[in-house]
Coordinates of C-alpha atoms and ligand atoms in Angstrom, one line a residue:
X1351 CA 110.2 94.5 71.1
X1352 CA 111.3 96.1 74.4
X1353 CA 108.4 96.7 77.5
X1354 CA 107.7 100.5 78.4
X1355 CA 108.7 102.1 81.5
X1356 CA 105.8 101.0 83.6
X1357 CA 103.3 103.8 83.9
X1358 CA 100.4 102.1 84.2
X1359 CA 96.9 102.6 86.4
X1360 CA 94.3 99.9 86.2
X1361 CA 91.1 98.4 87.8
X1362 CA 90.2 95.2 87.5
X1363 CA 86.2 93.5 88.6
X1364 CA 85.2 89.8 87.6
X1365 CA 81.7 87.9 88.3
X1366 CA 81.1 84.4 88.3
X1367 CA 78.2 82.5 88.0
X1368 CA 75.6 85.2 87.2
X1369 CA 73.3 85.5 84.4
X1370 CA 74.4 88.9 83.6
X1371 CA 77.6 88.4 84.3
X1372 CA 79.0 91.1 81.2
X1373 CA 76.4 93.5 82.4
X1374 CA 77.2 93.7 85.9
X1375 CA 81.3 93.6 84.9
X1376 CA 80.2 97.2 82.8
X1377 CA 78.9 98.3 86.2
X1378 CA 81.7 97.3 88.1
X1379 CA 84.6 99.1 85.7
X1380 CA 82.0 101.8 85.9
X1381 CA 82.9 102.4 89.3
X1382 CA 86.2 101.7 88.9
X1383 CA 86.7 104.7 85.9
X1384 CA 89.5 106.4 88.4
X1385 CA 91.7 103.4 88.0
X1386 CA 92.2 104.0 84.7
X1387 CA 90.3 106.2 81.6
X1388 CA 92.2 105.4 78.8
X1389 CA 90.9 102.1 77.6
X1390 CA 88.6 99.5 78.7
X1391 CA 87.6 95.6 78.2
X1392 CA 85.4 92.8 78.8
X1393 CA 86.0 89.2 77.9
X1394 CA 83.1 86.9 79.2
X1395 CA 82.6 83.0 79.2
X1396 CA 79.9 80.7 77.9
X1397 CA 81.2 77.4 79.5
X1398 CA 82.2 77.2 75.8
X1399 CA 84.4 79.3 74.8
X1400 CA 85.4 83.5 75.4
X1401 CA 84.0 86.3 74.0
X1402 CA 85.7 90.0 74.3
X1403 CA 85.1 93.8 73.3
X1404 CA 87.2 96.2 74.1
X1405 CA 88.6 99.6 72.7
X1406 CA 90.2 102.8 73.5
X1407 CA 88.3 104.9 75.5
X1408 CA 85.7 105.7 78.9
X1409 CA 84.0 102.5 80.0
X1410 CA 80.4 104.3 78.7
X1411 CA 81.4 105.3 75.7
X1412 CA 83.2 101.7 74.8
X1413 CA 80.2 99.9 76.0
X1414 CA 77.7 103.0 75.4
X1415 CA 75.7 100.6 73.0
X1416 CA 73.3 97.3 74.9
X1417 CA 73.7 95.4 71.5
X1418 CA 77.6 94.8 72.6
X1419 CA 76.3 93.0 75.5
X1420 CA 74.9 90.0 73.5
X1421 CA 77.9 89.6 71.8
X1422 CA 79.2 89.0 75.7
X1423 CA 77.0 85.6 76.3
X1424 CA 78.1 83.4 79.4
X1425 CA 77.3 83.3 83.4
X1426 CA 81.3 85.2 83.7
X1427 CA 83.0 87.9 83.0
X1428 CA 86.1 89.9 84.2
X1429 CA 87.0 93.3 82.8
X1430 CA 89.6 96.2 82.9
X1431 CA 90.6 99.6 82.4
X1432 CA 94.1 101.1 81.9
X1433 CA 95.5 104.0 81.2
X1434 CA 99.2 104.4 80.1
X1435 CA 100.9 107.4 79.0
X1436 CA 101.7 108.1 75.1
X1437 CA 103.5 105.4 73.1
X1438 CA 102.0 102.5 74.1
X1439 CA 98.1 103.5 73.8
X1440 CA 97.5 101.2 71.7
X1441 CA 94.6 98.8 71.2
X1442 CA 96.7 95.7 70.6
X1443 CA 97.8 96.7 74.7
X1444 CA 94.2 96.7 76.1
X1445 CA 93.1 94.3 78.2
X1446 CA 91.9 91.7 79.1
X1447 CA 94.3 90.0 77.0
X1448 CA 92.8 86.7 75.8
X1449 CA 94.9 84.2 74.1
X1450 CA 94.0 80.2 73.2
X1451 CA 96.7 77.7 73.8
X1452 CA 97.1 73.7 74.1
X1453 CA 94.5 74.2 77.2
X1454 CA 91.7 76.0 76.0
X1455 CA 91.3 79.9 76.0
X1456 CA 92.2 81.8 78.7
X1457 CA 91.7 85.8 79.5
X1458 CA 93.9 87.7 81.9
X1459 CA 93.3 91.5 83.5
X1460 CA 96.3 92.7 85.2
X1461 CA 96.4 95.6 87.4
X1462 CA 100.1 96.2 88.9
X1463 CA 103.8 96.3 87.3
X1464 CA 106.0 93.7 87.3
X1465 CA 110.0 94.5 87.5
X1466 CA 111.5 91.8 85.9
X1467 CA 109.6 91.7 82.8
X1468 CA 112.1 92.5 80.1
X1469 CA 114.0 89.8 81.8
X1470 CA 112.1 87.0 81.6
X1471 CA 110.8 88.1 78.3
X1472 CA 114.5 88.3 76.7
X1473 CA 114.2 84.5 77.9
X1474 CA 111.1 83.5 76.6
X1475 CA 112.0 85.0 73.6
X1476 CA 115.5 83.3 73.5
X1477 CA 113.1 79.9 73.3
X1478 CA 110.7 81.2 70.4
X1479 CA 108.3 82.9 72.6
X1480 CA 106.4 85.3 69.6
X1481 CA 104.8 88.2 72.4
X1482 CA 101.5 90.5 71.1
X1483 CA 101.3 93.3 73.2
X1484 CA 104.4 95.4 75.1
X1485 CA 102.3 94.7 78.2
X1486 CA 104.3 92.7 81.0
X1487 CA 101.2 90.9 81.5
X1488 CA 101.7 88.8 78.3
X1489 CA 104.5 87.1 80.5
X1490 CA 102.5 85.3 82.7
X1491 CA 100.3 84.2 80.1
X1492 CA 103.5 82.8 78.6
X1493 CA 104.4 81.3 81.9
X1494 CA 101.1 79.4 82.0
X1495 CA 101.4 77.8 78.8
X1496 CA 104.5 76.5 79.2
X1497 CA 104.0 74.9 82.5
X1498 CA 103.3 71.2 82.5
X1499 CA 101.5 71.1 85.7
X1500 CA 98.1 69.5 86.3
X1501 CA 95.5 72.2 87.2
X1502 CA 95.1 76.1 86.1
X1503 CA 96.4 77.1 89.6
X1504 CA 99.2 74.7 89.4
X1505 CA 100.5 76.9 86.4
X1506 CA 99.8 79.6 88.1
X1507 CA 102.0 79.2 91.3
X1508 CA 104.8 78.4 88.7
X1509 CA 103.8 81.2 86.4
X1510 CA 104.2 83.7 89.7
X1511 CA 107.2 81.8 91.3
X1512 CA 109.3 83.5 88.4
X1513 CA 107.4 87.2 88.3
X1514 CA 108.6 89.5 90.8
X1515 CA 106.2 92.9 91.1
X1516 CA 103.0 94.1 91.5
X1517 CA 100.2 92.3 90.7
X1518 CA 96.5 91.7 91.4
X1519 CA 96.3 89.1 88.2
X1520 CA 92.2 88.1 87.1
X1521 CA 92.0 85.0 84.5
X1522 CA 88.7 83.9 83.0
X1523 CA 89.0 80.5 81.5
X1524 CA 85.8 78.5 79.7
X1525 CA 84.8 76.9 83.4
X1526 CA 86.5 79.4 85.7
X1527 CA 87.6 82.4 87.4
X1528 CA 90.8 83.2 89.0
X1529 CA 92.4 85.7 90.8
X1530 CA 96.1 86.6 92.3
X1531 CA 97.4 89.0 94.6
X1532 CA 101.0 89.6 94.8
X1533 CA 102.4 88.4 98.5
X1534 CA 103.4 92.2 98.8
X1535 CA 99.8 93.0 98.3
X1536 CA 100.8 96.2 96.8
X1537 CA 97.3 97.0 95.1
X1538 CA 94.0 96.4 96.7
X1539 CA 91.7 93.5 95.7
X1540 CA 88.3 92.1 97.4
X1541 CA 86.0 89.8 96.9
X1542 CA 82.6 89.5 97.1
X1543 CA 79.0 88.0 96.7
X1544 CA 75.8 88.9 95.0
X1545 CA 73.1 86.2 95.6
X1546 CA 74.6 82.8 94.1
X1547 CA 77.9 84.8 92.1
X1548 CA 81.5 85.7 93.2
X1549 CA 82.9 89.0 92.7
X1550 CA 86.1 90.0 92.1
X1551 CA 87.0 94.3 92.2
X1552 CA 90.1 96.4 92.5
X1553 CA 88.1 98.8 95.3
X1554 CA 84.8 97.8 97.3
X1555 CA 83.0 100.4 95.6
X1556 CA 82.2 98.7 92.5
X1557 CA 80.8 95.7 94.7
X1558 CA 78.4 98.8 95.9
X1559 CA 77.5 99.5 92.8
X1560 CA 76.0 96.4 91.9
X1561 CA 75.1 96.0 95.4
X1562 CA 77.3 92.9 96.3
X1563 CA 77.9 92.0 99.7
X1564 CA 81.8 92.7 100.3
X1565 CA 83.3 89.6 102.0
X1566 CA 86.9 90.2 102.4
X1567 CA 90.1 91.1 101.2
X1568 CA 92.5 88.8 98.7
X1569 CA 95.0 88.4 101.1
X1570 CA 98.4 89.1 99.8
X1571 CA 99.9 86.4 98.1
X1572 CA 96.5 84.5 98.4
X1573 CA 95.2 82.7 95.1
X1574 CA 91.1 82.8 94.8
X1575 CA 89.7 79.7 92.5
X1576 CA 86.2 80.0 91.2
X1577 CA 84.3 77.5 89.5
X1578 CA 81.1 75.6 89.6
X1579 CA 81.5 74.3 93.1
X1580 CA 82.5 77.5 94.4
X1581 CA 85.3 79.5 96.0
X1582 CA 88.7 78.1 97.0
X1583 CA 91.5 79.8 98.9
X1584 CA 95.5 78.5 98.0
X1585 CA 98.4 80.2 99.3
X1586 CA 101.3 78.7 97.5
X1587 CA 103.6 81.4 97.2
X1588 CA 106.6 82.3 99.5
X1589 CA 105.4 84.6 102.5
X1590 CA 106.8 88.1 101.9
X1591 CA 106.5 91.4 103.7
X1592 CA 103.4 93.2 103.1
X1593 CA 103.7 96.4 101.1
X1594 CA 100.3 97.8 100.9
X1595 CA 100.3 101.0 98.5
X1596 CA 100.1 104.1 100.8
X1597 CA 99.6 106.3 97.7
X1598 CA 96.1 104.7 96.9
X1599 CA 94.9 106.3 100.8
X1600 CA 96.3 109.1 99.6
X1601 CA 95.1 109.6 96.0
X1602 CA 94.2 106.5 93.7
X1603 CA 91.3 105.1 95.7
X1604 CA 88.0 106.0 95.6
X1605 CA 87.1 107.9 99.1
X1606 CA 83.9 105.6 99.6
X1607 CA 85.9 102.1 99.0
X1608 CA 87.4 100.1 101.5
X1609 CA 91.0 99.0 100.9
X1610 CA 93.7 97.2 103.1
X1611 CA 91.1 97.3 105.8
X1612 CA 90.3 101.0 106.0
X1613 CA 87.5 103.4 104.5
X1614 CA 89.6 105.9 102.4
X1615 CA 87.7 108.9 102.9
X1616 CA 88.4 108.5 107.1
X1617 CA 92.0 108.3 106.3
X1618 CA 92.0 111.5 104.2
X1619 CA 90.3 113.1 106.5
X1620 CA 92.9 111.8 109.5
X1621 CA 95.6 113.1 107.0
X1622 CA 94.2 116.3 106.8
X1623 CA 93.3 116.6 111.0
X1624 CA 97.3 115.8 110.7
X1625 CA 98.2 118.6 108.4
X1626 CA 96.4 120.9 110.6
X1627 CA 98.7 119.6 113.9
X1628 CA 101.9 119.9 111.7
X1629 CA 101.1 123.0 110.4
X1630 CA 98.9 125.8 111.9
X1631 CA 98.4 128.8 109.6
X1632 CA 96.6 132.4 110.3
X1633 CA 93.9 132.0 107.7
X1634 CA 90.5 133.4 107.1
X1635 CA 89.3 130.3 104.9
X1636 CA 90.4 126.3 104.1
X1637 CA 89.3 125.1 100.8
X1638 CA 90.2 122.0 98.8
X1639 CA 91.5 121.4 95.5
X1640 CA 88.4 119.2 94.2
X1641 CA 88.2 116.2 94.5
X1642 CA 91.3 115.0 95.5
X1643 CA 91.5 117.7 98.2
X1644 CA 88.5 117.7 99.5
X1645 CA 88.5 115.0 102.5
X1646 CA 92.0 116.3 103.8
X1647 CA 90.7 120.1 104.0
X1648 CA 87.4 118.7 105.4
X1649 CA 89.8 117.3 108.3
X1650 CA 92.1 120.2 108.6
X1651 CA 88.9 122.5 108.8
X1652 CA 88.2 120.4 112.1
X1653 CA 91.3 120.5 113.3
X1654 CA 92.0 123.9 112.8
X1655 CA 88.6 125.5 113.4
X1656 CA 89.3 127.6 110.0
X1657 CA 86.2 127.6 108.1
X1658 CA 85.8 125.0 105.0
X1659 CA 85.0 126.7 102.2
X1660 CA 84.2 125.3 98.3
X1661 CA 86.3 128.2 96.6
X1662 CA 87.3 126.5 93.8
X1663 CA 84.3 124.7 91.6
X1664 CA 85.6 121.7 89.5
X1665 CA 83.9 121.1 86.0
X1666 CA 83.1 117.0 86.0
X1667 CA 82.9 116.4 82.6
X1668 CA 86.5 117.2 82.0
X1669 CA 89.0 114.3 82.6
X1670 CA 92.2 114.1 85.1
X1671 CA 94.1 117.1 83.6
X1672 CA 97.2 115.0 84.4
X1673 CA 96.2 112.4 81.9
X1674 CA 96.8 115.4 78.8
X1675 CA 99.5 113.9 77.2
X1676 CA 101.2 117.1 76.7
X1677 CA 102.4 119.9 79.1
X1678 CA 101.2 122.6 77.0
X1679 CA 97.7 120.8 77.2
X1680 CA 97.9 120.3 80.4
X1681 CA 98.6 124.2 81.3
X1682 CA 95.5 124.7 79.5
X1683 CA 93.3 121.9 81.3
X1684 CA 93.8 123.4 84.8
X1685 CA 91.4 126.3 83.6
X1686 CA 89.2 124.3 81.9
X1687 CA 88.6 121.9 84.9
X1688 CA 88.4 124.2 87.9
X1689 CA 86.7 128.1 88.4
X1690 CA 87.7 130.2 91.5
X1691 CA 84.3 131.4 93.7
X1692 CA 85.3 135.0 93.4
X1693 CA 82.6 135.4 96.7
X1694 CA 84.7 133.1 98.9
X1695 CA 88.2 134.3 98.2
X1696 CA 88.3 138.5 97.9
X1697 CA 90.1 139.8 100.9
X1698 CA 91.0 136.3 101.9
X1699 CA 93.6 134.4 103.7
X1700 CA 93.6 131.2 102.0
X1701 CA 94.6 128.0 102.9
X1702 CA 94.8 125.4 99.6
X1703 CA 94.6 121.8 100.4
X1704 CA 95.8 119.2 97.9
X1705 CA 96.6 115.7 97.9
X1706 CA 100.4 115.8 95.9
X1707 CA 102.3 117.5 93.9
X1708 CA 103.5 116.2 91.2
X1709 CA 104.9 118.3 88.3
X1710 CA 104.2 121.5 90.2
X1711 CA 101.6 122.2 87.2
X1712 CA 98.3 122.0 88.8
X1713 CA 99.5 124.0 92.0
X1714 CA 101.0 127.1 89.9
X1715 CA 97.4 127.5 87.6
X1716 CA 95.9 127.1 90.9
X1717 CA 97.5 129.8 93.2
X1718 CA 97.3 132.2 90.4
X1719 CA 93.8 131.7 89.7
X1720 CA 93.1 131.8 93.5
X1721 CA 95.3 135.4 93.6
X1722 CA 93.8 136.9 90.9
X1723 CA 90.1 135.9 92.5
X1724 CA 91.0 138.7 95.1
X1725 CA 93.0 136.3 98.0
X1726 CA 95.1 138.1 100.0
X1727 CA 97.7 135.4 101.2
X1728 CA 97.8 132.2 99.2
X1729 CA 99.2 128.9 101.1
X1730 CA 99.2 125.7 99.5
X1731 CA 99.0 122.5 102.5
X1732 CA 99.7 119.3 101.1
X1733 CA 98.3 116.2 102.6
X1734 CA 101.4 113.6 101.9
X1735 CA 104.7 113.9 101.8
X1736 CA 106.8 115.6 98.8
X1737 CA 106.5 112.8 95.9
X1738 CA 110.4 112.3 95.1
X1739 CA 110.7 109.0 93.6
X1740 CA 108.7 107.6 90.5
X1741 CA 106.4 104.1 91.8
X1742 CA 107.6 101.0 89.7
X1743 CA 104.6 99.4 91.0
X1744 CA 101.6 100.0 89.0
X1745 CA 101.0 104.0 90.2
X1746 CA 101.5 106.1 87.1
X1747 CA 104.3 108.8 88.4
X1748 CA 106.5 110.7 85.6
X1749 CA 110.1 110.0 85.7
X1750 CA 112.3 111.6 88.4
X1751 CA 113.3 114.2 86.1
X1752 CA 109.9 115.2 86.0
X1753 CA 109.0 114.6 89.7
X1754 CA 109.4 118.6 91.2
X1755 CA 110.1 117.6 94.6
X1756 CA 112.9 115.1 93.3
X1757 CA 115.5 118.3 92.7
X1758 CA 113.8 121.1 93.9
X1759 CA 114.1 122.5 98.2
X1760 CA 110.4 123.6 99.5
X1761 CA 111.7 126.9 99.1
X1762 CA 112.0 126.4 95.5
X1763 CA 108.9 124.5 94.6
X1764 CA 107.1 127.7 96.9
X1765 CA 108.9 130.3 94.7
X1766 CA 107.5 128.5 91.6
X1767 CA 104.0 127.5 92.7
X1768 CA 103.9 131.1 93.6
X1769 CA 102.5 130.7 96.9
X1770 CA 102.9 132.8 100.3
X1771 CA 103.8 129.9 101.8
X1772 CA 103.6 125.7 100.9
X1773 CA 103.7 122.7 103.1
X1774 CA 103.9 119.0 103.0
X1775 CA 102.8 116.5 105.9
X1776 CA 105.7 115.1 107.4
X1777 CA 106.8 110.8 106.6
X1778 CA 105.8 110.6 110.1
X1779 CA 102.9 111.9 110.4
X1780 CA 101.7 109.8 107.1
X1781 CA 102.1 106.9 108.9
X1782 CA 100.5 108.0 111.9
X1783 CA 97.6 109.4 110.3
X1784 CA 97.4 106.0 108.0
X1785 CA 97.8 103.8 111.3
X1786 CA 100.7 101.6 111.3
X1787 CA 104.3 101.5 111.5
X1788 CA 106.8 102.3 108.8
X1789 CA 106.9 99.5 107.3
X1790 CA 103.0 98.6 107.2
X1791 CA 103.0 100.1 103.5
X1792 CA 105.4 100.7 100.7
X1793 CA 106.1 104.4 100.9
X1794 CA 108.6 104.2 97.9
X1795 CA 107.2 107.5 96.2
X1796 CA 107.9 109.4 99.6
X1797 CA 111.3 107.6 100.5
X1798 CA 113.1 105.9 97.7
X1799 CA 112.7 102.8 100.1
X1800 CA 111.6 100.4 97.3
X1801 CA 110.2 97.0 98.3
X1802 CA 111.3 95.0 95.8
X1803 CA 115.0 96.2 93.3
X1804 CA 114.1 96.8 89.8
X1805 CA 116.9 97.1 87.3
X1806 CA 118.6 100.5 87.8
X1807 CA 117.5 103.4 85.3
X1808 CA 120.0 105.7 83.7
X1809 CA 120.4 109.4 85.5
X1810 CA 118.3 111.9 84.2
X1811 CA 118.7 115.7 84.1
X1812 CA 117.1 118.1 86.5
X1813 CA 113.9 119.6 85.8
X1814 CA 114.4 123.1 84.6
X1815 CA 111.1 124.6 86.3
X1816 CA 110.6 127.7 83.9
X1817 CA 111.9 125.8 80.7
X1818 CA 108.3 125.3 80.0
X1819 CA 106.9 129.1 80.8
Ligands
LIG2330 P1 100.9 118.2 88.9 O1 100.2 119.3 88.2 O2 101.7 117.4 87.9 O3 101.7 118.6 90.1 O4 99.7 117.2 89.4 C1 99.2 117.3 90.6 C2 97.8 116.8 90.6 O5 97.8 115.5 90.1 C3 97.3 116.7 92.1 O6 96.1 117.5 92.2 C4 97.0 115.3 92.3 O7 95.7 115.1 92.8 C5 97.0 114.6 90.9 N1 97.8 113.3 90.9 C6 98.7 112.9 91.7 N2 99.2 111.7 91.4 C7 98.5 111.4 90.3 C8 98.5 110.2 89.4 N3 99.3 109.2 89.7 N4 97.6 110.1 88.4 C9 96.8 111.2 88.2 N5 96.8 112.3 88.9 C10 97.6 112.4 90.0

């Protein structure tokens, strides 16, 4: 059995040491839904043994029913969603993966990609390893189980010595919670307290939810222990550049969380107050593609002193339309999610703010429908960089074939998008606008600078941009 391409998006939230510990871990993937909306899980603790639910779908519809909550008993619980692109959405693949060996039982929620998988799995294998899932994250599991050290973390610093990747790793055991975050720190991870209880979440807003206090970052490369007597910190991995995720300012996150010690919504903003000193435009009216737009077009409003206007109105009970799993779904689902305010746009000189391009799908439905509203010039701003190069690290990006900006000039993607005119913010100003330096975050999407080597992928074709018309 061979692992997938990674193209994975998760969130991960644990609590320990609360009475309604399975509870609260509902609320906290709640707020983490934009992480990941294909599948969701729970596993919770007793002191005795673990208990799980999970299943395909959105975290209220999976745990829509109170009567799954007592089948969750225990004072801990970590949970996850996921979402992975076709082939591998299956439920023998969503986590928390929980597995009982020599020790005990043991749970595991993984958010992250790790590049040597196939390796180390070949090897594991090779020894009579039997593996469940085509998940990556079974190999640390098998890791653990085969160490001989002492204590849970112990394994763990073994189990991660060999894993190279992405990772913010959450284990539930019978007496404890644990959590890892890569030395990179590639994907965000904080901790926090409600009353006597630890918490554990991908993004600070699910500690608001359940109105935790936020305490801190992991730190990269930082292992958290939680147990009975509390919190301890270990850092027993080798020191490695830090390679915070860029792309999760720029799109993953949720706008109200703080990540890699910076509210996401201000940086959007900053990246759109950027666009606006990159790129000036004669325009009548700024609006945002909602609501991934809608921050940066706030901030090149400001900048600009062209009026912010809602001209496009998003229907929110539709999901992501670039989680369709096919394109000619996905035409379809740029209609069904957003309506043009015919009021704001007649005469107009438009200005279009979105966060990426990807496929060039979303921008082409969206110009038209903007045109056809009335609008007299159509210009699309982006507020990052063209996305060239797929993310190996836990962001789900298609292939390169697939990628527009990977084979396709700005004049090209601008013919195609149909648009008067199209601009991306510059590498430079990214980083500005972010705060840092250039190598303060892993940019890979933007540069093809990857962090860590992955094995190399076979060439792929160009994407033909009207093969699909
Ligand atoms: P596309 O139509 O393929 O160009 O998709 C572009 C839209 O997808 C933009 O509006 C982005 O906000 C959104 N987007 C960018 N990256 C991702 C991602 N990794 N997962 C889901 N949506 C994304």
């Amino acid at each position: 059995m061979n692992f997938r391409r990674p193209e994975e998006e998760c969130g991960i939230f644990g609590i320990f040491n609360h009475p309604e510990a399975s509870n609260l871990t509902y609320l906290g993937l709640y707020a983490l839904q934009h992480r990941g909306q294909e599948s969701c899980g729970i596993v919770s603790s007793d002191g005795l043994g673990l208990h799980a639910h999970k299943s395909m779908g959105l975290v209220a519809d999976v745990f829509g029913n109170q009567e799954i909550f007592k089948s969750l008993p225990g004072k801990a619980a970590i949970g996850h969603v996921r979402y992975s692109t076709t082939g591998s959405s299956v439920i023998k693949n969503v986590q928390p993966i929980m597995v009982d060996y020599s020790r005990g039982s043991i749970a595991v929620a993984h958010n992250g990609n790790l590049v040597n998988a196939q390796l180390i799995k070949d090897e594991l294998e090779a020894w009579g390893s039997i593996f469940q899932t085509t998940m990556d994250t079974e190999i640390v599991v098998h890791l653990l189980a085969i160490s001989k050290a002492n204590s849970l973390v112990e394994r763990l610093t073994e189990a991660l010595n060999r894993i190279k990747g992405a990772y913010c790793l959450l284990f539930l055991t019978e007496t404890r919670m644990v959590a890892a975050r890569d030395p990179h720190g590639f994907r965000p991870l904080c901790l926090g307290k409600l009353g006597d209880a630890w918490v554990v979440a991908s993004e600070s807003c699910a500690l608001d939810l359940i109105e935790a206090d936020f305490v801190r970052e992991i730190e990269p490369g930082e292992i958290v222990e939680i147990d009975k007597n509390g919190m301890t910190s270990h850092f027993p991995l080798k020191k490695a550049e830090p390679a915070p995720c860029i792309f999760e300012f720029v799109y993953f996150a949720r706008p109200d969380s703080y990540i890699f010690g910076k509210n996401v919504y201000q940086v959007r903003k900053e990246l759109g107050r950027q666009l606006a000193r990159e790129n000036r435009i004669e325009a009548d009216v700024v609006i945002p593609v909602p609501d991934s737009g809608v921050p940066a077009a706030m901030g090149y409003a400001e900048e600009s002193g062209i009026r912010f206007e809602l001209g496009l109105i998003r229907n929110h009970y539709v999901g992501r339309t670039f989680i369709e799993p096919q394109q000619s779904i996905r035409h379809f689902g740029v209609k069904i999610k957003l309506n043009p305010v015919r009021e704001v746009l007649r005469g107009k000189r438009v200005v279009i703010i979105d966060d990426s391009i990807v496929r060039g799908t979303t921008s082409r439905k969206i110009v038209k429908m903007v045109r056809n509203a009335g609008a007299k010039e159509v210009h699309v701003l982006i507020s990052s960089p063209p996305t060239s190069y797929p993310c190996y690290y836990g962001i789900d990006t298609p292939t390169r074939k697939e990628l527009i900006s990977s084979s396709h000039t700005i004049d090209e993607i601008t013919k195609y998008i149909t648009a008067d005119s199209l601009a991306y913010l510059s590498r430079e100003g990214l980083v500005s606008a972010v705060g840092g330096n250039d190598n303060s975050y892993c940019r890979a999407c933007f540069t093809g600078g990857y962090p860590i080597p992955f094995p190399k992928l076979k060439p792929e074709p160009q994407l033909d941009l009207f093969e699909k018309d």
